[in-house]
Each structure stands twice: as structure tokens, then as C-alpha cells.
Tab-separated table of C-alpha atoms in Angstrom:
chain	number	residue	atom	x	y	z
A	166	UNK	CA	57.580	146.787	78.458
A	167	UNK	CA	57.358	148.206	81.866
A	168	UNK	CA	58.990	146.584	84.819
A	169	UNK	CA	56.480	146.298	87.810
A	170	UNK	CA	58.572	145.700	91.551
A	171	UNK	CA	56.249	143.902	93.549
A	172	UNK	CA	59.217	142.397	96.078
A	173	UNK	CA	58.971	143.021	99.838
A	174	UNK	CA	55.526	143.554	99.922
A	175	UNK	CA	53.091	141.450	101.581
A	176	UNK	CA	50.078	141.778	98.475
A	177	UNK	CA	46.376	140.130	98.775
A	178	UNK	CA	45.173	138.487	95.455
A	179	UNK	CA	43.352	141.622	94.779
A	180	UNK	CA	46.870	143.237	95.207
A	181	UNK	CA	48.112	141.511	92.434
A	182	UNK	CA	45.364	141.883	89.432
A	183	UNK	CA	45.880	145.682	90.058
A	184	UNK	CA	49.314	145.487	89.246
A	185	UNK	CA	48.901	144.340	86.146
A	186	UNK	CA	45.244	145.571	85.289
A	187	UNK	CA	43.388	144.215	82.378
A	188	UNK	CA	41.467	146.327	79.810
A	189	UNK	CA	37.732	146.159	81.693
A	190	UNK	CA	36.641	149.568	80.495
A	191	UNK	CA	36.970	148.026	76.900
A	192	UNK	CA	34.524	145.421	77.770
A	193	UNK	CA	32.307	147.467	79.562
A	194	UNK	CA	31.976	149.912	76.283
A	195	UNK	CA	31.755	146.729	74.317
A	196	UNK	CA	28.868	144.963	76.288
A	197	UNK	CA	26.429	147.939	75.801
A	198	UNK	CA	27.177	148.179	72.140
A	199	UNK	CA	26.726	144.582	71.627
A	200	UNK	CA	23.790	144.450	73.166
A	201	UNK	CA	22.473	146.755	70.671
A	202	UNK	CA	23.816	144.692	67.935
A	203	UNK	CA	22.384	141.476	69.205
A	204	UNK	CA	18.946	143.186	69.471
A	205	UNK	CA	18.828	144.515	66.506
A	206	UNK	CA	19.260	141.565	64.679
A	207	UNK	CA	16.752	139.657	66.598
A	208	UNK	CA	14.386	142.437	65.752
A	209	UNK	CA	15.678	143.312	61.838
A	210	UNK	CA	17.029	139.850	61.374
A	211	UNK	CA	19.396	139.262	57.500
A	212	UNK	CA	18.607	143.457	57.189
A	213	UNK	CA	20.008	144.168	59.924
A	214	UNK	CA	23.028	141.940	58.817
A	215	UNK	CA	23.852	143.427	55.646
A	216	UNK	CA	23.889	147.287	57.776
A	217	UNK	CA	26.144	145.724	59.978
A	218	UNK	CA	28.356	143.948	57.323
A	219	UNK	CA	28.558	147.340	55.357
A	220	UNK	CA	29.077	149.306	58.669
A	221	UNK	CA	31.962	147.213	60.096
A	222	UNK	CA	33.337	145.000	57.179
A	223	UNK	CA	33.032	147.658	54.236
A	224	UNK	CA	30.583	144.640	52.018
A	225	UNK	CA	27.309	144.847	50.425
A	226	UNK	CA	25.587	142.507	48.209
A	227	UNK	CA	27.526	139.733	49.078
A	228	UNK	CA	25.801	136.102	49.897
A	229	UNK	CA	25.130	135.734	53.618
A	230	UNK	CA	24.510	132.477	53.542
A	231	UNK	CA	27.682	131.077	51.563
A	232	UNK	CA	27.258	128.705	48.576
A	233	UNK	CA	28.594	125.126	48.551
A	234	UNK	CA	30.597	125.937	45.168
A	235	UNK	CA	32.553	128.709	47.152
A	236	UNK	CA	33.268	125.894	49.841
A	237	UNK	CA	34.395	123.552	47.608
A	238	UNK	CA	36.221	125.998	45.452
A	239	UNK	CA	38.473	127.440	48.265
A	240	UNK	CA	39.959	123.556	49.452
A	241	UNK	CA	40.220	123.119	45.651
A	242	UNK	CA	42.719	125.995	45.630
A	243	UNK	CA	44.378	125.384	48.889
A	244	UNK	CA	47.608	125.049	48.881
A	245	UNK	CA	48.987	121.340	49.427
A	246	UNK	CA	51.632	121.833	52.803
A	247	UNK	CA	48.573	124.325	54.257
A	248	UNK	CA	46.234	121.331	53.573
A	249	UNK	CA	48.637	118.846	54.989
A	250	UNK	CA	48.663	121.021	58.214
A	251	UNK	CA	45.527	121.332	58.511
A	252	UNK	CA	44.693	117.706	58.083
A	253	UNK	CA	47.241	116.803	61.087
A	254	UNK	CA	46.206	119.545	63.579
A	255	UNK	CA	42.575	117.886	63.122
A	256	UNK	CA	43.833	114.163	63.518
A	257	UNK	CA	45.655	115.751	66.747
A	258	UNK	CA	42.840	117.666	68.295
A	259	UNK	CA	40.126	114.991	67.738
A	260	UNK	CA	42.962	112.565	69.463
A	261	UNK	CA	42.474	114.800	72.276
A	262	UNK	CA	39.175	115.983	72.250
A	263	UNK	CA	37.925	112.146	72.180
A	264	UNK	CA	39.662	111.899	75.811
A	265	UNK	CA	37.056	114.817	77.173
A	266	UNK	CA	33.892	112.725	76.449
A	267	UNK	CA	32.679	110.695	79.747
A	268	UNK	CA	31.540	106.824	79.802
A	269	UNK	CA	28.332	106.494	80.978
A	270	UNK	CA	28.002	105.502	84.442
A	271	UNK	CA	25.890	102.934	86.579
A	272	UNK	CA	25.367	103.293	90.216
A	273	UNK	CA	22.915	100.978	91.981
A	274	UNK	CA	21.810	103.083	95.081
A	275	UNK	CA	20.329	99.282	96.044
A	276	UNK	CA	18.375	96.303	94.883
A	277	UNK	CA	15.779	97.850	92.014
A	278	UNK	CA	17.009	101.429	92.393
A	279	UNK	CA	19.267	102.372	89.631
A	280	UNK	CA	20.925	106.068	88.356
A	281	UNK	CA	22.871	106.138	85.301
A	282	UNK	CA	25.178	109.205	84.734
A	283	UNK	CA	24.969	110.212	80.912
A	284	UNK	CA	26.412	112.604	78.634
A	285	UNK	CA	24.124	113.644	75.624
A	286	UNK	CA	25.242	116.285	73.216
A	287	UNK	CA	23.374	119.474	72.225
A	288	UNK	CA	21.146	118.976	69.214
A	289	UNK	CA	23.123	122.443	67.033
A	290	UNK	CA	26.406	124.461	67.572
A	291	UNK	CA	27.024	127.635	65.825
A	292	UNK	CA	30.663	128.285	65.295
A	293	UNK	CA	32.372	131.923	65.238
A	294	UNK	CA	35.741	132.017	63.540
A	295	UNK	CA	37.151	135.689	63.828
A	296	UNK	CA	38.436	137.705	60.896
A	297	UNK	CA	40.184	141.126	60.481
A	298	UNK	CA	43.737	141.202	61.779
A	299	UNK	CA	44.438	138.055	60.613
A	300	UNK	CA	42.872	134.402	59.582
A	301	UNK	CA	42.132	131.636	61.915
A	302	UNK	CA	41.417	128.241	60.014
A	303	UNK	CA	43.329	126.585	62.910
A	304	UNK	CA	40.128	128.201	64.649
A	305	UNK	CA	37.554	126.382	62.473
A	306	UNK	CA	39.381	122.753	63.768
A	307	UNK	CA	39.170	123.768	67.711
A	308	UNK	CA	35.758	124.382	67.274
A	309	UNK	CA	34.311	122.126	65.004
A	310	UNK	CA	36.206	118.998	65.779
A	311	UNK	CA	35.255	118.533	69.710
A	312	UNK	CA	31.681	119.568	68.533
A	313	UNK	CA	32.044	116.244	66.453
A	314	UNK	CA	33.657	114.148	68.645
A	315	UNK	CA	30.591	115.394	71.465
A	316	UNK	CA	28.035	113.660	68.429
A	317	UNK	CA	26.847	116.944	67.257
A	318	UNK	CA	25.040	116.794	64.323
A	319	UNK	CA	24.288	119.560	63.152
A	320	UNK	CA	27.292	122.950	62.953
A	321	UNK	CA	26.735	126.191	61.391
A	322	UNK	CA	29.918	128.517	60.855
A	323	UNK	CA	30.145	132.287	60.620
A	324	UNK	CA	33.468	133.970	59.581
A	325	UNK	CA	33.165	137.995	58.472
A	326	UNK	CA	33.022	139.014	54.863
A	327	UNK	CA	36.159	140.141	53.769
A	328	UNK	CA	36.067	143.053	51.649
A	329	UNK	CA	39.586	142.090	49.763
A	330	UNK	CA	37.398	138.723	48.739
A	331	UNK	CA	34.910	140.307	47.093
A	332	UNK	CA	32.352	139.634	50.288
A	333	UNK	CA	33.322	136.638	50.734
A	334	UNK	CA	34.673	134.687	53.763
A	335	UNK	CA	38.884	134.365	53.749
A	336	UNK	CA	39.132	131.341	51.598
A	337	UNK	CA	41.752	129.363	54.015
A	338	UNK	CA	38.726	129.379	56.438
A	339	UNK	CA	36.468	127.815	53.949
A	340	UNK	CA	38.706	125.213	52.844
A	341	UNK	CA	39.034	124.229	56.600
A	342	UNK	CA	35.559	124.285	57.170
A	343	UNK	CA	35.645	122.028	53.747
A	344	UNK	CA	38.206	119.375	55.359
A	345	UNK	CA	35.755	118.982	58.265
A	346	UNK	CA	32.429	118.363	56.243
A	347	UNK	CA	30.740	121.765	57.490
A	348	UNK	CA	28.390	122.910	54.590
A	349	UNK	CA	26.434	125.299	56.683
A	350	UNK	CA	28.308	128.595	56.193
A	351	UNK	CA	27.500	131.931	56.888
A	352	UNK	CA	29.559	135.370	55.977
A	353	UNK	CA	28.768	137.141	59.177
A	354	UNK	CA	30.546	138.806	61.885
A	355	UNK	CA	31.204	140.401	65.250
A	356	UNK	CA	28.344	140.529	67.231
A	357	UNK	CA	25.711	140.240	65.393
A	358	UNK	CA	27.051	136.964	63.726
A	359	UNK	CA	25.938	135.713	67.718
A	360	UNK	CA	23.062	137.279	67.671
A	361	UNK	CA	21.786	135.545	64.534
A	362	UNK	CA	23.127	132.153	65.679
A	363	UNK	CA	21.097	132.722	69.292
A	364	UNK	CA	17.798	133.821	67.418
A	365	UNK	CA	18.073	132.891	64.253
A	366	UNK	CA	17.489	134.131	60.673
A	367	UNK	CA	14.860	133.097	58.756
A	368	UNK	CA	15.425	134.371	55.521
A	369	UNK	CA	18.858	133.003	55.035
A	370	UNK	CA	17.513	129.885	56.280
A	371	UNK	CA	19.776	130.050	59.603
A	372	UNK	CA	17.492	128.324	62.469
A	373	UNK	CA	18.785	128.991	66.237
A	374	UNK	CA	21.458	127.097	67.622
A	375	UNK	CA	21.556	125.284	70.809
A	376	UNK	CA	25.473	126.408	71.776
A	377	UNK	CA	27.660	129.266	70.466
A	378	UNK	CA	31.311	128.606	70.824
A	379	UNK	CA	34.589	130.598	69.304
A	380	UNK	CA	36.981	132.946	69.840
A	381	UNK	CA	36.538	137.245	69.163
A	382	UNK	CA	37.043	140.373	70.589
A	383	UNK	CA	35.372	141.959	73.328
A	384	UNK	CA	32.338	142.720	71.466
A	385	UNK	CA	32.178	139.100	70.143
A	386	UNK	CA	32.940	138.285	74.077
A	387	UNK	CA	30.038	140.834	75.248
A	388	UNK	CA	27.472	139.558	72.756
A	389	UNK	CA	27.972	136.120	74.055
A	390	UNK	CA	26.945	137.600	77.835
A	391	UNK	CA	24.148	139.219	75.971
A	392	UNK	CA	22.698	136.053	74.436
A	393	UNK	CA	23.512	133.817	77.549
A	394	UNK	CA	20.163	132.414	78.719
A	395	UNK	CA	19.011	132.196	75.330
A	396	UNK	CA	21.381	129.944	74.292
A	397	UNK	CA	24.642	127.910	75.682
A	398	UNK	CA	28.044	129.812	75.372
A	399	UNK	CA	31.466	128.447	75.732
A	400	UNK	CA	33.733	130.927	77.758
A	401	UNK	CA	34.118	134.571	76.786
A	402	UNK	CA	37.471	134.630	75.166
A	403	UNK	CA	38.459	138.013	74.724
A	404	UNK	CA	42.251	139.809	73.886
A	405	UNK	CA	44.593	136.728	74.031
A	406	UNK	CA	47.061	136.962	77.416
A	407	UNK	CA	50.643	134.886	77.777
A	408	UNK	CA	52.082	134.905	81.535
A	409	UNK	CA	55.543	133.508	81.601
A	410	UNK	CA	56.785	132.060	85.197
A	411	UNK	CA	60.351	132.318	84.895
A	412	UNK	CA	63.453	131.606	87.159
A	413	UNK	CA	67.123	132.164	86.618
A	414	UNK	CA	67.623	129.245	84.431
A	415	UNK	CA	65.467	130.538	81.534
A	416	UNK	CA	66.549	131.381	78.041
A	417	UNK	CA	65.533	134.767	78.081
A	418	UNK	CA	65.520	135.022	74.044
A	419	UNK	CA	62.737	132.364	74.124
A	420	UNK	CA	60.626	134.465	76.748
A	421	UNK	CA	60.993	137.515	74.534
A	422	UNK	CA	60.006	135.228	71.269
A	423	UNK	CA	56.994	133.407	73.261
A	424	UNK	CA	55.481	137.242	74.647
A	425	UNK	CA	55.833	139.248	71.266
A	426	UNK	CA	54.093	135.841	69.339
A	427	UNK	CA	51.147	136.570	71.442
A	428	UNK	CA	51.299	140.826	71.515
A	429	UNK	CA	51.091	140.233	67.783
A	430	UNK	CA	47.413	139.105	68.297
A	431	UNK	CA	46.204	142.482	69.346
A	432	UNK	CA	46.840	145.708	70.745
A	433	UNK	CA	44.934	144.976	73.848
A	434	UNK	CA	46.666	141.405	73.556
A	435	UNK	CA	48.422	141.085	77.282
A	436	UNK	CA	52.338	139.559	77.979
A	437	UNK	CA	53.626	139.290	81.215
A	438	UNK	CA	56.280	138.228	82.397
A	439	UNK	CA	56.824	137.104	86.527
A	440	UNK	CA	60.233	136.356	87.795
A	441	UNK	CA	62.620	136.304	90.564
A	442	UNK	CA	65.612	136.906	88.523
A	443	UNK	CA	66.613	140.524	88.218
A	444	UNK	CA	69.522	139.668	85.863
A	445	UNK	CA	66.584	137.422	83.980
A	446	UNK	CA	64.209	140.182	83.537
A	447	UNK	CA	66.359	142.796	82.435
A	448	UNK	CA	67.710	140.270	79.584
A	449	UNK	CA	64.160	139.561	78.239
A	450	UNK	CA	63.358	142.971	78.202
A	451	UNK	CA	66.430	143.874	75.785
A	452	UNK	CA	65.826	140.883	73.405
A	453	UNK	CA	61.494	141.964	73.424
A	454	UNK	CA	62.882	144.820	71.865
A	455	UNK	CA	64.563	143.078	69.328
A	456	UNK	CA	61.714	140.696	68.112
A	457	UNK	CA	59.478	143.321	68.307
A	458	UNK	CA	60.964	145.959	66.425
A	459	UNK	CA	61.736	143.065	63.892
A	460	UNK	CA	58.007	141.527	63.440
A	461	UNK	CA	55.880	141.837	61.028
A	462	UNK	CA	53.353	143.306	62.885
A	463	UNK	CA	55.812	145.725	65.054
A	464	UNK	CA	53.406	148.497	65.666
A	465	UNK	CA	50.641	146.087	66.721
A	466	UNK	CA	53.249	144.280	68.789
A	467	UNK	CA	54.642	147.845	70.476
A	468	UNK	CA	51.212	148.992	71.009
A	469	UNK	CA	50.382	145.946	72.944
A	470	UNK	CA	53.295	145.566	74.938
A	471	UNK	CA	53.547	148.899	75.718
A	472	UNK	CA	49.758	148.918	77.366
A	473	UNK	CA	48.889	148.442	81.003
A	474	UNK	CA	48.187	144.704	80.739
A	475	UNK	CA	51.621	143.741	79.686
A	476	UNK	CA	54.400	143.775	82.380
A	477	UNK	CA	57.383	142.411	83.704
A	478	UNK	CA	56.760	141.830	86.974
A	479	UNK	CA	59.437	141.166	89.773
A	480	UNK	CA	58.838	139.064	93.017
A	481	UNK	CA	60.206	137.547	95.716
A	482	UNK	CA	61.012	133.946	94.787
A	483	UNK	CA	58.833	130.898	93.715
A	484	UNK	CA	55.842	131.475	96.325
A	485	UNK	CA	55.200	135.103	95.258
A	486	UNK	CA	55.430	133.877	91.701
A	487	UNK	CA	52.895	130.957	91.958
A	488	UNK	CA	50.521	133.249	94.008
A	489	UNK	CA	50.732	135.663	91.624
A	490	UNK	CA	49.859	133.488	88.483
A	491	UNK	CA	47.171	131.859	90.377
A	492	UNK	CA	45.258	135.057	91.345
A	493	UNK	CA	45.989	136.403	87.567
A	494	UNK	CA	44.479	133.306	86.291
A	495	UNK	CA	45.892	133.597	82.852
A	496	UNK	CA	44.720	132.544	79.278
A	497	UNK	CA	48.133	130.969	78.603
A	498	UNK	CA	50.843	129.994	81.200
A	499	UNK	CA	54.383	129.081	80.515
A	500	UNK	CA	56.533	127.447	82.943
A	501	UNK	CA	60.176	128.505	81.885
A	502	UNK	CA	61.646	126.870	85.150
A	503	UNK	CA	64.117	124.138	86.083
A	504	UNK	CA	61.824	122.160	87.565
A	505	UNK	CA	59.037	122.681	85.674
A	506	UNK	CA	57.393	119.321	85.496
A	507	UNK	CA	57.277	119.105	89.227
A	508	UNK	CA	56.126	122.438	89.680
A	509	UNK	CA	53.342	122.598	86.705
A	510	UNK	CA	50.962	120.670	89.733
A	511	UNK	CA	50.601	123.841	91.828
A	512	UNK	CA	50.034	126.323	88.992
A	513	UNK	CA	46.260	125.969	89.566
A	514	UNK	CA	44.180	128.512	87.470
A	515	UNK	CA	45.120	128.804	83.922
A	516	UNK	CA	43.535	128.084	80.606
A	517	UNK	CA	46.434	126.142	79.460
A	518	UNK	CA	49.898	125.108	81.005
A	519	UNK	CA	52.722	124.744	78.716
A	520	UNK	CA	55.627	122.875	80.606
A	521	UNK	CA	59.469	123.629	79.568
A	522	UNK	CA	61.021	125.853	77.296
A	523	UNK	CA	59.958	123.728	74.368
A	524	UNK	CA	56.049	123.738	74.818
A	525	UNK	CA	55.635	127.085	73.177
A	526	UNK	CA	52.271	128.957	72.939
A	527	UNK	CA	52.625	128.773	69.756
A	528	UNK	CA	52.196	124.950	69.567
A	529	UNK	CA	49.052	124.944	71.287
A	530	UNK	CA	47.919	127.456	68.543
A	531	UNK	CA	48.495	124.915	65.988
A	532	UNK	CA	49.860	121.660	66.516
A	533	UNK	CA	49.718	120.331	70.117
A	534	UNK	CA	46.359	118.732	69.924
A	535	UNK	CA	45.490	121.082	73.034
A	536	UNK	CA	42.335	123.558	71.986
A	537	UNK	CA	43.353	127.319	71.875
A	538	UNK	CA	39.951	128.824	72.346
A	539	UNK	CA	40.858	129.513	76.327
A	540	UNK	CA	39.480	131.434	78.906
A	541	UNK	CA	40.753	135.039	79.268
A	542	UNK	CA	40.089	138.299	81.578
A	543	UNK	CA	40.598	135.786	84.844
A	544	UNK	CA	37.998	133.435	84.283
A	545	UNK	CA	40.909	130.152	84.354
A	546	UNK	CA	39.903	130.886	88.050
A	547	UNK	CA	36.466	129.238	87.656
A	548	UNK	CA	35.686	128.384	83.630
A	549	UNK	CA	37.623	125.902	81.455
A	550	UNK	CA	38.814	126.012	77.702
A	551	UNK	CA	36.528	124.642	75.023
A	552	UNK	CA	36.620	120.879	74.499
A	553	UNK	CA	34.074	118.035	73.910
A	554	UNK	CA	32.226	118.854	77.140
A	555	UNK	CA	31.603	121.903	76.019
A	556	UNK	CA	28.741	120.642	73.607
A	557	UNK	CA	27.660	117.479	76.171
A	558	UNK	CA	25.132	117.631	79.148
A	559	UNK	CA	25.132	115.584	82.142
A	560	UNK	CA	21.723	113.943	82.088
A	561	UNK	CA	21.116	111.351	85.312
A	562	UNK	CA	18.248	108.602	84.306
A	563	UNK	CA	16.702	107.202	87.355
A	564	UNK	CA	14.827	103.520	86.801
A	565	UNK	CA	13.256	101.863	90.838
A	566	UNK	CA	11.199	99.099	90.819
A	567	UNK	CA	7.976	98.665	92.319
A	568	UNK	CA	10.367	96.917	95.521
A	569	UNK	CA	12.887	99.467	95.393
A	570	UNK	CA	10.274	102.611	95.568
A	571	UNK	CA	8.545	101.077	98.670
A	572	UNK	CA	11.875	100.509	100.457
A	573	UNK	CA	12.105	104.513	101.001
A	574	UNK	CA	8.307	105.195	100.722
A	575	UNK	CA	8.053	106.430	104.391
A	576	UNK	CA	11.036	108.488	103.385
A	577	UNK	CA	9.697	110.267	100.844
A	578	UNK	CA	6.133	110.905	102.643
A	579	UNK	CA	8.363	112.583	105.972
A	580	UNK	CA	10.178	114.784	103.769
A	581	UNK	CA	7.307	115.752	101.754
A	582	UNK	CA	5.162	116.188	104.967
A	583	UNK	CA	7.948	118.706	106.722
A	584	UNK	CA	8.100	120.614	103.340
A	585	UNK	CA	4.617	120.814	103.209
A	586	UNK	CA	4.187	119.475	100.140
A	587	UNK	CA	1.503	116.508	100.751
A	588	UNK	CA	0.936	115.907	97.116
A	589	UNK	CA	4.609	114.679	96.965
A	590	UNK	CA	3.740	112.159	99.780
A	591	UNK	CA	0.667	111.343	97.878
A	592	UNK	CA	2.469	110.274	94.725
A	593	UNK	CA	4.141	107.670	96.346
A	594	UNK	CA	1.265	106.132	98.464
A	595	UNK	CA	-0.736	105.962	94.618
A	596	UNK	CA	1.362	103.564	93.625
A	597	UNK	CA	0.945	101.320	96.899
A	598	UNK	CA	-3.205	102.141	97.692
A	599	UNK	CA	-5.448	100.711	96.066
């Protein structure tokens, strides 16, 4: 990893990103092809599908729309401690996720005039698990469980056909999607697994969806922006990023573990690490080496850290640090600092905080309860993670009486007047003229 000096300076916000620049040129590329992907299967529909799946996946002939038996096949075969895992995270998440749904609320403006605040959930979700570099039933619960909690009733899942299952989707994801009563699978991927979820696919009896939610890679992320207006989209999570705040009382061998878990994602896959500890950074950066040359996935894990989105980054003390993390806006934040409770409250823009050395990424993966499907590329600034809002919509219900309406009649017939809108006025005075 490359050490990035940033002390002494005085450095704006925009100062800051460019240190540490993410990969926009790979969306950019991404957003024009997966427009072309989307559009295509709005235009070629379950043809254009099977193209795609042969193109990108290397599968032909296989069943798009998956039969039950294959469902109920793969959580036969599951194996008992992966089942056992699975069955926990979900207890955990829904735990969570049920904390995200709003009461409804009353407000009485005055005698007879009454708004309730409600929360209704969309009608359909379509779910995108990922596939390729590695498998993601943990995925399949972030998704589907706050979509249930929300009181959606209806969830379609696509999950690429894997060419090392015959054309079939990984069988760990099925058995998930098994454990959570989802039926309505499809072996479909990348961007044109949105695409069919946005405009649906008649022959394979896939009917549009009201939301699209799930992580993917930049063309997953791009062919969200291309279907947004069409349909609802949750954020668009691209590369995973990890930003570490640490100060000099860090264990530097957990830094190292917690950056090369994430680099392991992807090669565009971003770890940073901010400090004011030179003695700090210069340990991490010695034991990096070590995990990374011993992972599984080393060269995935060198290419990554060795990009220009992963970083150690020196600063000036605390201050810099915060300001730094906050204008980054990161997918994952750690707070590897002795006072880390205290100081989680003014780390402001990040998917996720994980507080103390022992509140690994790695647990909000899995087991935390947290959902990992997170904001990335900076939008923590302004977009949250996925959770049981992300399927709800405020809806405001507005009941006056007859008493209540003529008690801001004159109201109403001013405003309308100055907006020239008479008819508005005119309304109103129905109600009262005989």
C-alpha cells in the first residue's frame, strides 16, 4: 500500500477525495454499457437473456426461471453448521430490520382536521444477489429479510448461472433463498438481471417489480441509474471500501487483518487507512504484507491494495482525521481509537460505523444483525444502507370535517386567488354554496 502525507497542509473536502481517488472512469465505462444491456432486454426480453448469459457467464440452455425442485434440493443438501448460520444471521437481521419500520402517526392540526403519517410497503421487490468471485447467501438474508419485515409480499431473486453448476444458480444461494420462503427464482445476472426485473419478462413469467435492491459491480451499480425512474432502487453499491480511523493505541495486526478482508472482495475493492501515528502506520503496513501475501485470494488482494483507491493516509491529529473520513464518506468505517465510543458521534457520513477493535467488518458481513448492502463511491454523504425503509413509502392521509374545512376556507380562496388558480378557491366555496 502506498503511504499518502497529507500533514501540514490546510486541504478543502475536495482536497481530500483526490488524495485518495476512487475508480470513476470504471463507472463511467460501465454506465454506457449497461445501458445497452438494460435496453436490450427491454426490447429482446428472455432472448436477449440467454445472449447475455452465454456472453458473460459461459451457459446456454439452462432454466431462467429456476424450478422449485432445484430450490428445495439445494437446502436439502446444505450442510447443517452453514444452515445453522444462516438461520441465526436471519433471526439477527430481522431483529434489526423490525426497528427501521415507523408507527403510524396522528397529528390533529385542530378540531376535525386530522393527518396521519403512514408507512405502506411497495407491492414487489426484485432481489440481485451477485455471483462470480465468490457466493453471497449472507446477501440473499440482507435483502430479503427487511423486504419482509417492510410487509412485502411478493420477492423475486436473480443470482447468475454458474457454469461449474451446470447453469444453475450456486446452490448455497438457493438454499438461503429456501430458508426465507422465496420461490420466485431467476438464473440471471449483471445488468441485464435489472433490466428484466425493471421491465419485465414475459415469457419466463417475470412481471416488473416495484423496487430493485442488492449489491454488484459497477455495471450492476450503472444499470440501476439506468432503470431509475422506471422503478425504485436502493443505493448503488459498487466495489466494497473499508476506511480505518486509527490512533496510536491501535493493534496494528487487526488493521492489516480488517483492510486485506475487504481487498479480498475485488480488485477495485478500496482500504484505507487514516492515522496520526507514524510509528502506527508504518506497523500496519508491514503486517498488510503479511496477510496478504498469505490469503487465499493474494493476487486479488495485491491488486487491490496496490490501486489508487487504497492508501495509508497520514494527518495531523484527530480533526484532520474526522474531516477526512467525513468528506470520504466511506462504505465501511472502523474506529480503532481509545475513545472510540465517544468519538463514533462525530464520524458523520458513513454507511456503517463499527466501534472498537472488536466490531470487525467482517461481523457486519455476517453476524451483527447490521445490513451489509451499504452505500459506496461517497454517497454515505447523502444515501443510507438498505433496511426496511428501503421497501416502505411515507403516505400522509388527510380526513377535515365539514367544521374543520370552513375554519381555513378564506385561507384557501386567498392563496388560490394570488396563485391565480380560481378553480382551487372554487372547490372550497362548492362545498359551502348552495
Amino acid at each position: 500500500m502506498r503511504t499518502i502525507d497529507l500533514r501540514g497542509r490546510e486541504l478543502s473536502p475536495a482536497d481530500m477525495l483526490a488524495a485518495v481517488p476512487r475508480a470513476a472512469q470504471a463507472r463511467a465505462e460501465a454506465l454506457d454499457t449497461a445501458v445497452r444491456i438494460v435496453d436490450d432486454v427491454r426490447d429482446r426480453g428472455e432472448v436477449a437473456l440467454r445472449e447475455q448469459a452465454e456472453r458473460f457467464d459461459r451457459v446456454s440452455d439452462h432454466a431462467v426461471r429456476v424450478p422449485e425442485e432445484h430450490i428445495t434440493e439445494a437446502l436439502a443438501a446444505l450442510a447443517p453448521e452453514v444452515r445453522m448460520a444462516l438461520e441465526e444471521a436471519i433471526r439477527r437481521v430481522r431483529l434489526a430490520s423490525a426497528a427501521q419500520v415507523p408507527t403510524e402517526q396522528i397529528t390533529r392540526i385542530g378540531a376535525g382536521a386530522v393527518i396521519t403519517q403512514r408507512w405502506q410497503p411497495v407491492h414487489r421487490v426484485g432481489v440481485y444477489i451477485p455471483g462470480g468471485k465468490a457466493v453471497y447467501p449472507s446477501s440473499v438474508i440482507m435483502n430479503v429479510v427487511p423486504a419482509q419485515v417492510a410487509g412485502v409480499t411478493q420477492i423475486a431473486l436473480a443470482s447468475p448461472p454458474q457454469a461449474d453448476q451446470g447453469g444453475r444458480i450456486h446452490p448455497t444461494i438457493l438454499a438461503a433463498a429456501a430458508l426465507l420462503g422465496v420461490t420466485e427464482v431467476y438464473a440471471m445476472g449483471g445488468a441485464g438481471a435489472i433490466g428484466a426485473f425493471a421491465h419485465g419478462v414475459p415469457s419466463i413469467g417475470l412481471d416488473p417489480v416495484d423496487v430493485v435492491s442488492g449489491p454488484g459491480n459497477n455495471y450492476v451499480a450503472s444499470a440501476k441509474r439506468a432503470v431509475a425512474g422506471v422503478v425504485g432502487t436502493d443505493s448503488e453499491a459498487g466495489a466494497t471500501e473499508i476506511l480505518v480511523v486509527a490512533d496510536a493505541s491501535a493493534d496494528p495486526r487487526l488493521i492489516a487483518a480488517d483492510l486485506v478482508s475487504q481487498a479480498e472482495h475485488d480488485e477495485q475493492a478500496s482500504a484505507v487507512l487514516v492515522t496520526d501515528a507514524v510509528e502506527l502506520a508504518e506497523k500496519v503496513a508491514v503486517e498488510v504484507e503479511k496477510f496478504a501475501t498469505a490469503t487465499r485470494h493474494s493476487e486479488r488482494v495485491a491488486a487491490a491494495l496496490a490501486g489508487p483507491q487504497s492508501a495509508i493516509v497520514l494527518v495531523d491529529d484527530r480533526a484532520m482525521a474526522t474531516a477526512f473520513s467525513n468528506a470520504y464518506a466511506p462504505e465501511h468505517l472502523e474506529l480503532h481509537l481509545v475513545d472510540a465510543e465517544e468519538a463514533a458521534a462525530t464520524f458523520t457520513s458513513a454507511g456503517a460505523v463499527f466501534v472498537g477493535d472488536q466490531t470487525p467488518v467482517s461481523l457486519g458481513d455476517y453476524m451483527a444483525g447490521s445490513n451489509h448492502v451499504l452505500p459506496t463511491g461517497g454517497q454515505a454523504r447523502y444515501a443510507p444502507g438498505l433496511g426496511a425503509y428501503t421497501f416502505l413509502r411515507p403516505q400522509q392521509v388527510i380526513s377535515y370535517d365539514r367544521a374543520a374545512l370552513e375554519a381555513v376556507r378564506a385561507g384557501v380562496v386567498a392563496l388560490a386567488d394570488t396563485e391565480v388558480l380560481p378553480a382551487h378557491g372554487e372547490a372550497i366555496d362548492a362545498r359551502f354554496n348552495a
